[in-house]
CSV table of C-alpha atoms and ligand atoms in Angstrom, one decimal:
chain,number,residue,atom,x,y,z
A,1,UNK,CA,-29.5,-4.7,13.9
A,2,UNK,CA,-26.9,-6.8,15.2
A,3,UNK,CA,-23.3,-5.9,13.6
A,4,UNK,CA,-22.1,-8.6,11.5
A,5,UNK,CA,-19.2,-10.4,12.3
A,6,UNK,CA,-15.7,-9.1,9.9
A,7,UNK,CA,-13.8,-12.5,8.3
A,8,UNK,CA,-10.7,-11.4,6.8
A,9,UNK,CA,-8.1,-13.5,5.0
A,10,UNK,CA,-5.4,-13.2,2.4
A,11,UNK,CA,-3.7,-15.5,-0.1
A,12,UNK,CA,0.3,-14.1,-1.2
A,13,UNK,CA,0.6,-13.6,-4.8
A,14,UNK,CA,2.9,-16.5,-5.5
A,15,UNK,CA,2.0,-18.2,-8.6
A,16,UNK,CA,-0.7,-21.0,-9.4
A,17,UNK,CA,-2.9,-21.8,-6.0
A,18,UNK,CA,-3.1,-25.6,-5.3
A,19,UNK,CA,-5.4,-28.0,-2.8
A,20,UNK,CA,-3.4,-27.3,-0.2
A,21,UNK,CA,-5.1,-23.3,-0.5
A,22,UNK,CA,-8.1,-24.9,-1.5
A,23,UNK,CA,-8.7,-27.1,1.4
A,24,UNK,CA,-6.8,-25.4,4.2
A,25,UNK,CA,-8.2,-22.1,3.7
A,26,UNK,CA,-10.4,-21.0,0.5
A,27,UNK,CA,-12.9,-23.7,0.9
A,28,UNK,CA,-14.1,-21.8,4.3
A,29,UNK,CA,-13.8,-18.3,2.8
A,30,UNK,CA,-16.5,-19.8,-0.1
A,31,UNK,CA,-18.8,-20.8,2.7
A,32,UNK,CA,-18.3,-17.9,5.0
A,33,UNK,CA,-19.0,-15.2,2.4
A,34,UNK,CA,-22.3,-16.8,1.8
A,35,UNK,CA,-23.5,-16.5,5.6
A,36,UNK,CA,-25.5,-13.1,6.0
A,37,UNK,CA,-24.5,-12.8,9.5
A,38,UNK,CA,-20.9,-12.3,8.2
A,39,UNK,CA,-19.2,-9.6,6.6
A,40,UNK,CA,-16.0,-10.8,4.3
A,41,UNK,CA,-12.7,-9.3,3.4
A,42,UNK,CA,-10.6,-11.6,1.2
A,43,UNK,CA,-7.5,-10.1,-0.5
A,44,UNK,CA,-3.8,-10.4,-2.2
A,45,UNK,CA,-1.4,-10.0,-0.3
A,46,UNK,CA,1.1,-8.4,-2.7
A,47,UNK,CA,3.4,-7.3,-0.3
A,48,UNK,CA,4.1,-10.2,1.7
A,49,UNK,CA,4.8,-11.5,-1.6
A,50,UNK,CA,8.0,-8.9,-1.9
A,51,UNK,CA,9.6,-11.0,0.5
A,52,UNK,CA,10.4,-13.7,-1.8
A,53,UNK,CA,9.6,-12.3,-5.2
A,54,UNK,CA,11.6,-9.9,-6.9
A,55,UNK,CA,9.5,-10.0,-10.4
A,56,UNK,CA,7.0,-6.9,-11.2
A,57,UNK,CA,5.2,-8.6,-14.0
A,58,UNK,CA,5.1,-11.8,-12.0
A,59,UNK,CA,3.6,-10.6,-8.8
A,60,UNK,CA,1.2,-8.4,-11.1
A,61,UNK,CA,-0.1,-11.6,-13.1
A,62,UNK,CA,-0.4,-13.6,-9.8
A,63,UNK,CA,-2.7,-11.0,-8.1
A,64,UNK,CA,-5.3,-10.9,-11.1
A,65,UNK,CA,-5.3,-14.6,-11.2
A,66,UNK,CA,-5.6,-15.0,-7.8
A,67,UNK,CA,-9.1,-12.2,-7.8
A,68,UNK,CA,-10.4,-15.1,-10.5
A,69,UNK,CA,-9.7,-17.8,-8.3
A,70,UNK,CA,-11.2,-16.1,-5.4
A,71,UNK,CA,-14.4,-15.8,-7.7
A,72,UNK,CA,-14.4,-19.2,-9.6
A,73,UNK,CA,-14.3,-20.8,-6.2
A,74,UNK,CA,-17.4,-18.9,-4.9
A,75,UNK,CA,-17.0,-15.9,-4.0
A,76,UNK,CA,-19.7,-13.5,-4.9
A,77,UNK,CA,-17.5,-10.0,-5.6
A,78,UNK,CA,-20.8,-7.8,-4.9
A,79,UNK,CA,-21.4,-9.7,-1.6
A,80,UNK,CA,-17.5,-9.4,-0.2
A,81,UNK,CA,-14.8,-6.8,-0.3
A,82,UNK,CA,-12.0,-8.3,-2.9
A,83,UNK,CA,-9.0,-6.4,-3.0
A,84,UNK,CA,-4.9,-5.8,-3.5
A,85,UNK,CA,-2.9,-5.4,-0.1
A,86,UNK,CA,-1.0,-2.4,-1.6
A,87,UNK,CA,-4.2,-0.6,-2.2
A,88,UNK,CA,-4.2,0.3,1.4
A,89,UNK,CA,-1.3,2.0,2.1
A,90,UNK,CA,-2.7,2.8,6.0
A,91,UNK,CA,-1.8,-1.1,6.3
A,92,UNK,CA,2.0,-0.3,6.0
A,93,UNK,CA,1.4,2.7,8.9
A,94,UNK,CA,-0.2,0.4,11.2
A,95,UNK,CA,2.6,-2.2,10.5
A,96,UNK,CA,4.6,0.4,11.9
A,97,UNK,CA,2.6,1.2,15.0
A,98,UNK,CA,2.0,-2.1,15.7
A,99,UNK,CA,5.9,-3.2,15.1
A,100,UNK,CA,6.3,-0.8,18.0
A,101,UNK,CA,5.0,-2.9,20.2
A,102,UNK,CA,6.4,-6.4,19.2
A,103,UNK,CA,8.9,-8.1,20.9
A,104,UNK,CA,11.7,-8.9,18.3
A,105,UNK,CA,12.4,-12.1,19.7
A,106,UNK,CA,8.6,-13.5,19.6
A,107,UNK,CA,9.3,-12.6,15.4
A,108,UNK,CA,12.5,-14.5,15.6
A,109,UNK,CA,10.6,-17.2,16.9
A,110,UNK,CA,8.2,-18.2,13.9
A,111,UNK,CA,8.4,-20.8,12.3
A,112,UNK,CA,7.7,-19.3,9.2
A,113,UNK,CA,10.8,-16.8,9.4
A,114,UNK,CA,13.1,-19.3,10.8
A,115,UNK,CA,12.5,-22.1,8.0
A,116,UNK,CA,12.7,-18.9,5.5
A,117,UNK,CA,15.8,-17.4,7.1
A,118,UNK,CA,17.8,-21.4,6.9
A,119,UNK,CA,17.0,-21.3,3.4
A,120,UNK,CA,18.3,-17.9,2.3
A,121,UNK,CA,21.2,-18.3,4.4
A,122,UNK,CA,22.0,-21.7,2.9
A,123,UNK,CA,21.5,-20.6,-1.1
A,124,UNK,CA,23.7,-17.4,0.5
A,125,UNK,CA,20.8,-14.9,-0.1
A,126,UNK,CA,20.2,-11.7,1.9
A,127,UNK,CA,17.6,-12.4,4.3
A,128,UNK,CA,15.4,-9.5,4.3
A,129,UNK,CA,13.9,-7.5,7.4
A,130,UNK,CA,10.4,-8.0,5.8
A,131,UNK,CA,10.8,-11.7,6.2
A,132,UNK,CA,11.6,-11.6,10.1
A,133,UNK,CA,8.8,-8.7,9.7
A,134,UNK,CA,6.5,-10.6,7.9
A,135,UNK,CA,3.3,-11.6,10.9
A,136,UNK,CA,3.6,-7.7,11.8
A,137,UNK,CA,2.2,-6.7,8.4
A,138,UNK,CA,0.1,-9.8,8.9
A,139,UNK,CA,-1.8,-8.8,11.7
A,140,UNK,CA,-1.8,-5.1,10.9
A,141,UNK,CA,-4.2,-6.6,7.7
A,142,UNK,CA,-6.0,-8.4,10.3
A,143,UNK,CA,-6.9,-5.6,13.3
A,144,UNK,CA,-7.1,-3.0,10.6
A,145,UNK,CA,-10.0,-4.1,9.8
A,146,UNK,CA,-11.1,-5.6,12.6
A,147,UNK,CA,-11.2,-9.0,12.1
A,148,UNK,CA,-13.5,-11.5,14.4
A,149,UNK,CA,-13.1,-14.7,11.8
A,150,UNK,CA,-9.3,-15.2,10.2
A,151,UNK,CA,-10.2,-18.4,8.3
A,152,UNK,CA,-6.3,-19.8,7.2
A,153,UNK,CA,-4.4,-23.2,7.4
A,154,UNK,CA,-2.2,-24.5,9.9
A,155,UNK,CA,0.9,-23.2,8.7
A,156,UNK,CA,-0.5,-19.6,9.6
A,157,UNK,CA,-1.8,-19.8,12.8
A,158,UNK,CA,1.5,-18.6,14.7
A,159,UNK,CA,1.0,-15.9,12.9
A,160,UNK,CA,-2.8,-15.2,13.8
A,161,UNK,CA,-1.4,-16.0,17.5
A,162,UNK,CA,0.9,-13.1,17.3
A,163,UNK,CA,-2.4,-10.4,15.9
A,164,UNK,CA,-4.1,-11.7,18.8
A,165,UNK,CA,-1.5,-11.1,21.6
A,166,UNK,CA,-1.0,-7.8,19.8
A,167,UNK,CA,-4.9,-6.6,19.8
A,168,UNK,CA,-5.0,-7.7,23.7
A,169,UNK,CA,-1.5,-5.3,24.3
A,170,UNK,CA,-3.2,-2.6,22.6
A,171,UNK,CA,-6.4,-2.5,24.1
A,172,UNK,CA,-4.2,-3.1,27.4
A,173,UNK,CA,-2.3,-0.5,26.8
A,174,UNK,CA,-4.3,2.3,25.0
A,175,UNK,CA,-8.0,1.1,25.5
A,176,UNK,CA,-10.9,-1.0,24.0
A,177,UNK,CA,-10.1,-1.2,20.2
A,178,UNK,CA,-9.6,-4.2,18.7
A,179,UNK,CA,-11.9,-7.3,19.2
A,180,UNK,CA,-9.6,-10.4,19.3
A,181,UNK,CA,-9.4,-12.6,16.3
A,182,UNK,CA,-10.6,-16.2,16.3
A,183,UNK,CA,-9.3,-18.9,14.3
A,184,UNK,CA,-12.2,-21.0,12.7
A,185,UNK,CA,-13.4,-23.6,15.4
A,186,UNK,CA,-12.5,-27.3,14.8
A,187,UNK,CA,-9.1,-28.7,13.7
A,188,UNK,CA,-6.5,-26.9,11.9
A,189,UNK,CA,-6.0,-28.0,8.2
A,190,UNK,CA,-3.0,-29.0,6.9
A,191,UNK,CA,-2.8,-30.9,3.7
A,192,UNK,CA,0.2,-33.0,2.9
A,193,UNK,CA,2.6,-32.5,-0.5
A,194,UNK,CA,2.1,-35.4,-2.8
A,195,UNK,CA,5.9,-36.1,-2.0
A,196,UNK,CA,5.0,-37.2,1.3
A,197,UNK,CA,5.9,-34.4,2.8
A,198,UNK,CA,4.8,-31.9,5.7
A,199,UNK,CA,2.8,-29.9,3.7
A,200,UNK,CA,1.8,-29.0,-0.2
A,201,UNK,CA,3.2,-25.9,-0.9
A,202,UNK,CA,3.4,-23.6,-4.1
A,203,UNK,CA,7.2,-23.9,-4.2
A,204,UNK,CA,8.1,-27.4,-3.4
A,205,UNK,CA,6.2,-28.8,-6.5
A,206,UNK,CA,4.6,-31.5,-4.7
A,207,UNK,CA,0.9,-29.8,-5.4
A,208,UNK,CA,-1.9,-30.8,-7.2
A,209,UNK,CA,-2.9,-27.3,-8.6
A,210,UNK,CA,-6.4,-25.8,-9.2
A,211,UNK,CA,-5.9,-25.4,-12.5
A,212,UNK,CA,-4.6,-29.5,-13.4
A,213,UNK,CA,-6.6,-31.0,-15.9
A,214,UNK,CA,-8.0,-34.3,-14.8
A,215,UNK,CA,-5.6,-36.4,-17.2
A,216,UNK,CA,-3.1,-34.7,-14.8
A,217,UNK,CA,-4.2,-35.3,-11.5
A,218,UNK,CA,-4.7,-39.0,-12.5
A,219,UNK,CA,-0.9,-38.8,-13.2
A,220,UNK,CA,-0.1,-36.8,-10.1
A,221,UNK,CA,-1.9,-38.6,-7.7
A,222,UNK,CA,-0.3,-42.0,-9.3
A,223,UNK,CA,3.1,-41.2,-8.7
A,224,UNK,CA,2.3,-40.1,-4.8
A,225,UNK,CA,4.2,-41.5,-2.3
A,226,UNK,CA,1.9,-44.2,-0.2
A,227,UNK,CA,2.8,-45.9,3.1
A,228,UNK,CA,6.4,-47.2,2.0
A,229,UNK,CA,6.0,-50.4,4.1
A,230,UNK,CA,2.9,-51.6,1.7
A,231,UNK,CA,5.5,-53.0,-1.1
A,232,UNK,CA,3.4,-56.0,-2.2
A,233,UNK,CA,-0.5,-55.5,-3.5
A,234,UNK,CA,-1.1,-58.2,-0.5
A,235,UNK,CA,0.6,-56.8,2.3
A,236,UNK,CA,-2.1,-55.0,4.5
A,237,UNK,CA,-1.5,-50.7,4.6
A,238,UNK,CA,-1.0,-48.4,7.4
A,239,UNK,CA,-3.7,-45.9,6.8
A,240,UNK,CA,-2.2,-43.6,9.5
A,241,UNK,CA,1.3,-43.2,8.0
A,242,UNK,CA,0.1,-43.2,4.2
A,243,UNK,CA,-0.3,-39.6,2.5
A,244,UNK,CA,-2.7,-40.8,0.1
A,245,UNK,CA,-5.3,-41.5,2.9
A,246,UNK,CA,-4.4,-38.0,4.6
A,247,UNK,CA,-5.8,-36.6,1.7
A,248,UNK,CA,-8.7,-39.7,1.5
A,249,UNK,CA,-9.7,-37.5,5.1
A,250,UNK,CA,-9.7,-34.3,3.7
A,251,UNK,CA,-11.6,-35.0,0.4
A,252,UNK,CA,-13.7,-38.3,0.3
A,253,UNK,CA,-16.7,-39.0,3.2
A,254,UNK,CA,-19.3,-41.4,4.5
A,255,UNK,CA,-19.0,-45.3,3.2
A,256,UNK,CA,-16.1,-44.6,0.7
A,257,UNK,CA,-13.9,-43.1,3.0
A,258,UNK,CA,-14.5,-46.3,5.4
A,259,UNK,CA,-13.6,-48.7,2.9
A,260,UNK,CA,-10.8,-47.1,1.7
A,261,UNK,CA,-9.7,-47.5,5.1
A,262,UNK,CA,-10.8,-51.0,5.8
A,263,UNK,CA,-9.8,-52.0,2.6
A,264,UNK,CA,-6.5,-50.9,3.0
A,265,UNK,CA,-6.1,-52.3,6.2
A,266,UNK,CA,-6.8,-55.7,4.6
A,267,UNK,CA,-5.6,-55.2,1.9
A,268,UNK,CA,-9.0,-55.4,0.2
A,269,UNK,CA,-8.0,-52.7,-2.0
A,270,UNK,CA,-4.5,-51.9,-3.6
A,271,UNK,CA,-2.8,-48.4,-3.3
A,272,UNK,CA,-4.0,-47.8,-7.1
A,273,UNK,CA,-7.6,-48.1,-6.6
A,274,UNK,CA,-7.3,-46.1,-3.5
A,275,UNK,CA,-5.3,-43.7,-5.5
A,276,UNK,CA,-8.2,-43.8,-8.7
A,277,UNK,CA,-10.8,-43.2,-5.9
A,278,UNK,CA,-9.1,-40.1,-4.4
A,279,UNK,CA,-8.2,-38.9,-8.2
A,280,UNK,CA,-12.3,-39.4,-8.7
A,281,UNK,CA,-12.9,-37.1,-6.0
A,282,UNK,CA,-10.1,-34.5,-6.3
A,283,UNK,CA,-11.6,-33.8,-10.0
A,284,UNK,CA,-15.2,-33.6,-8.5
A,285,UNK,CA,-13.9,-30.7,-6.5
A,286,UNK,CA,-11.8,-28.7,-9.2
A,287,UNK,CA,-14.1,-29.4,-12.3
A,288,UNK,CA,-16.9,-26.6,-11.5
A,289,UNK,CA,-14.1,-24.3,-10.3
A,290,UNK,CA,-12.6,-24.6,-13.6
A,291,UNK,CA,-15.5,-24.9,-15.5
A,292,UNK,CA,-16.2,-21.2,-13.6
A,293,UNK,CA,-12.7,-20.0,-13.7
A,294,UNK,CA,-13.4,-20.3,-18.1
A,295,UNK,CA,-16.1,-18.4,-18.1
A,296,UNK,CA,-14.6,-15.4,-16.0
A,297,UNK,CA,-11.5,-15.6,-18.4
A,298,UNK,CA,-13.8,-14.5,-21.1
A,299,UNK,CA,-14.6,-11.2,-19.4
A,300,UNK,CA,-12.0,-9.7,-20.4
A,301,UNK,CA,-8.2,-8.5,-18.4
A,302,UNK,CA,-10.2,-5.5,-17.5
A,303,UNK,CA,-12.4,-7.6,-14.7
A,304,UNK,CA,-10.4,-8.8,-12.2
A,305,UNK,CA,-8.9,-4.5,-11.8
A,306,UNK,CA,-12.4,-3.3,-11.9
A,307,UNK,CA,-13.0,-6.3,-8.8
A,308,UNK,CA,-9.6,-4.6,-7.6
A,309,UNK,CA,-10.6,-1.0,-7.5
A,310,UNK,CA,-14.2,-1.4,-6.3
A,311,UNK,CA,-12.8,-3.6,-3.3
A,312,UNK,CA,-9.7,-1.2,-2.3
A,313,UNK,CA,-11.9,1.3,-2.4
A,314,UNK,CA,-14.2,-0.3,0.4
A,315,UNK,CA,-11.4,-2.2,2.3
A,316,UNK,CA,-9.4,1.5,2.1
A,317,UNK,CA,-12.1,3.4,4.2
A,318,UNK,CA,-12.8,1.1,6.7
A,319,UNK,CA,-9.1,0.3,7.3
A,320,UNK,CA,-8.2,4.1,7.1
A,321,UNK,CA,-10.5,4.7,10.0
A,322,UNK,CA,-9.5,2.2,11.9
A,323,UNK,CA,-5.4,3.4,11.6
A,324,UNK,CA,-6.9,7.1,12.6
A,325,UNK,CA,-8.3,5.8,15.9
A,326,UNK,CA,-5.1,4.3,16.4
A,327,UNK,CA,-3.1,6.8,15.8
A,328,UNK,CA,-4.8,9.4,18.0
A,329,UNK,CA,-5.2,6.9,20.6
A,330,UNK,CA,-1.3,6.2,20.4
A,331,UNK,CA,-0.7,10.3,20.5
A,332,UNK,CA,0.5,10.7,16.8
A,333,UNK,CA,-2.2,12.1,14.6
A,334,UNK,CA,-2.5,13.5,11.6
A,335,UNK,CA,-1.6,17.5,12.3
B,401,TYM,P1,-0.3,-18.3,1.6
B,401,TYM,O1,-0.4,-17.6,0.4
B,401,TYM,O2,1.0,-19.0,1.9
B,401,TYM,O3,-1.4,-19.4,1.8
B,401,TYM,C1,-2.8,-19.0,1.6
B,401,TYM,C2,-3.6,-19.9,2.5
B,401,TYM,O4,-3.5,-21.3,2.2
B,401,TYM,C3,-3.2,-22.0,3.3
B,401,TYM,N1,-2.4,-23.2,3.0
B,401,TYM,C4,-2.5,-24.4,3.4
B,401,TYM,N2,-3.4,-24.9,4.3
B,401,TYM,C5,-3.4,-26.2,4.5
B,401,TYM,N3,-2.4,-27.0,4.0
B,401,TYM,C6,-1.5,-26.6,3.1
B,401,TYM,N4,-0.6,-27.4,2.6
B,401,TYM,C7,-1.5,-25.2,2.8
B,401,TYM,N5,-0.8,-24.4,2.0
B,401,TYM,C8,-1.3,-23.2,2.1
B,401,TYM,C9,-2.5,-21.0,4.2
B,401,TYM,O5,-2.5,-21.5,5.6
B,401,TYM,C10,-3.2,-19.8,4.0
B,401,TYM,O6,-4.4,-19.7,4.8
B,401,TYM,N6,0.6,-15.0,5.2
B,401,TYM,C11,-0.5,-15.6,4.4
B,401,TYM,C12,-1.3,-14.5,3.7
B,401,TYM,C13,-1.8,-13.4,4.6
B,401,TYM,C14,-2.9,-13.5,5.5
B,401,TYM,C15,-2.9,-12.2,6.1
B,401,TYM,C16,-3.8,-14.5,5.8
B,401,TYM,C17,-1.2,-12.2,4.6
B,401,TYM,N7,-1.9,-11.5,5.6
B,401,TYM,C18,-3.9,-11.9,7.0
B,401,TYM,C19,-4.7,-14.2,6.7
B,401,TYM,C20,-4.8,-12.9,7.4
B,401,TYM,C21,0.1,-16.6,3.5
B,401,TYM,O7,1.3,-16.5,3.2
B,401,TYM,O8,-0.7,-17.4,2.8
């Protein structure tokens, strides 16, 4: 039987996950647990999260909520391996091996830790080591157990760069042991904040969140900013510059999508219709999530730790063999 190909990827347990999460990287996990040829690994990455969270009872409610999310947007718990980061403490010794073998300056180099490290030094926080240490844990959760697939968004991909650079110097240095990890073919996703800028993200409140009612996405996506040379409803849009159709891409399809576009290029349509359309569509997408999301609520507190357990337990052995190969190969077993 041919081995199944291992998709692995992790959301940090930061508080409510928004379209941004959805669209950039959850969507694809959804799909990819339910292709046989694929064996799935989707977790919480609790202890990335320690690098900006300092609250127990926070980072413990985010991880359960995030196992129901991972659920009420498709994924079948029986069929792929759910589970906590910190329930595999052989992560944290292959974070070590591997950190041996990473050049300090490619860490300094990531965007990620840079934009992190500006923002601490400016509010006068300590900027921690785990921050600049961050993609080492990150691809020690991706070779440990042996990722092919790492389905994430844009923002990440530096950081999947790094895991593969870091499988190749292994396997150059030591021998055949990790396969290299693909990004998912096709463009990488980046959806933009409602506040017209870069990208939505949990902590720049410019999200629309899975868990917005539809009264409040109308209101959200209302107040988004559009292409801020369309003043008048008669003056013809720039589709390309206007957030509201960057998100049009991402969500609507087909003859909708292409009269948004023509219409707004004519000015056929006026930023409100277009933003009634896309609100239409946005609540298309969350409503059976949520509608899901209910019913797994009424299970109990219990269910998302019994998801937890049953998935560390998998993950654990399949990771710990992994970081015992390594470790012989790299001539520090176990004695
Ligand atoms: P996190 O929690 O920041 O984000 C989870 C996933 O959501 C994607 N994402 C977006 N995609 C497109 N547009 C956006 N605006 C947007 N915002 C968030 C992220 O790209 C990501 O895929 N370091 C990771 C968690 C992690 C991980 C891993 C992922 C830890 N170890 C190993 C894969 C493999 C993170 O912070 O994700």
């Amino acid at each position: 039987m041919k081995k199944k190909e291992v998709v692995l990827s992790g959301i940090r347990a930061t508080g409510k996950l928004h379209l941004g999460n959805y669209l950039g990287a959850m969507k694809f996990f959804a799909q990819l647990s339910q292709d046989d040829s694929k064996e799935c690994f989707f977790f919480i990455a609790n202890l990335h999260t320690l690098t900006t969270k300092t609250d127990p009872d926070d980072i413990k409610r985010d991880l359960k909520e995030i196992v129901l999310d991972y659920i009420s947007i498709g994924i079948d718990p029986s069929i792929a391996t759910i589970f906590a980061q910190s329930s595999v403490p052989e992560t944290c010794e292959l974070t070590w091996l591997l950190g041996c073998l990473t050049p300090v300056a490619d860490l300094e180099r990531m965007p990620h830790f840079k934009d992190k490290k500006d923002k601490k030094e400016a509010l006068g926080e300590i900027v921690n080591s785990g921050l600049l240490t961050y993609p080492v844990l990150m691809a020690a959760d991706i070779l440990g157990p042996r990722a092919n697939l790492v389905p994430v968004g844009e923002d990440q991909h530096p950081h999947v760069e790094l895991a593969r650079e870091l499988a190749r110097r292994f396997n150059t240095i030591y021998g055949e042991t990790f396969p290299i990890p693909e990004l998912l073919s096709g463009e990488a996703v980046r959806v933009p904040g409602l506040d017209g800028s870069g990208k939505m993200g949990k902590s720049d409140y410019n999200t629309i969140d899975l868990s917005d009612s539809p009264e409040t996405v109308i209101k959200k996506i209302s107040k988004a900013v559009t292409d801020p040379a369309r003043q008048r409803r008669n003056d013809p849009g720039d589709p390309s510059v206007c957030n509201i159709y960057a998100l049009h891409m991402l969500i609507s399809s087909g003859q909708e999508l292409a009269q948004v576009l023509e219409g707004c290029r004519t000015a056929d349509i006026g930023c409100m219709n277009c933003k009634e359309i896309l609100s239409k569509n946005i609540v298309n997408i969350l409503s059976p999530i949520q509608q899901k999301r209910a019913e797994l609520v009424d299970k109990g507190l219990d269910f998302p730790l019994e998801i937890l357990n049953d998935g560390g337990e998998r993950a654990r052995k399949i990771i710990a063999e992994t970081v015992e190969e390594v470790k012989d190969k790299m001539g520090v077993p176990m004695y």
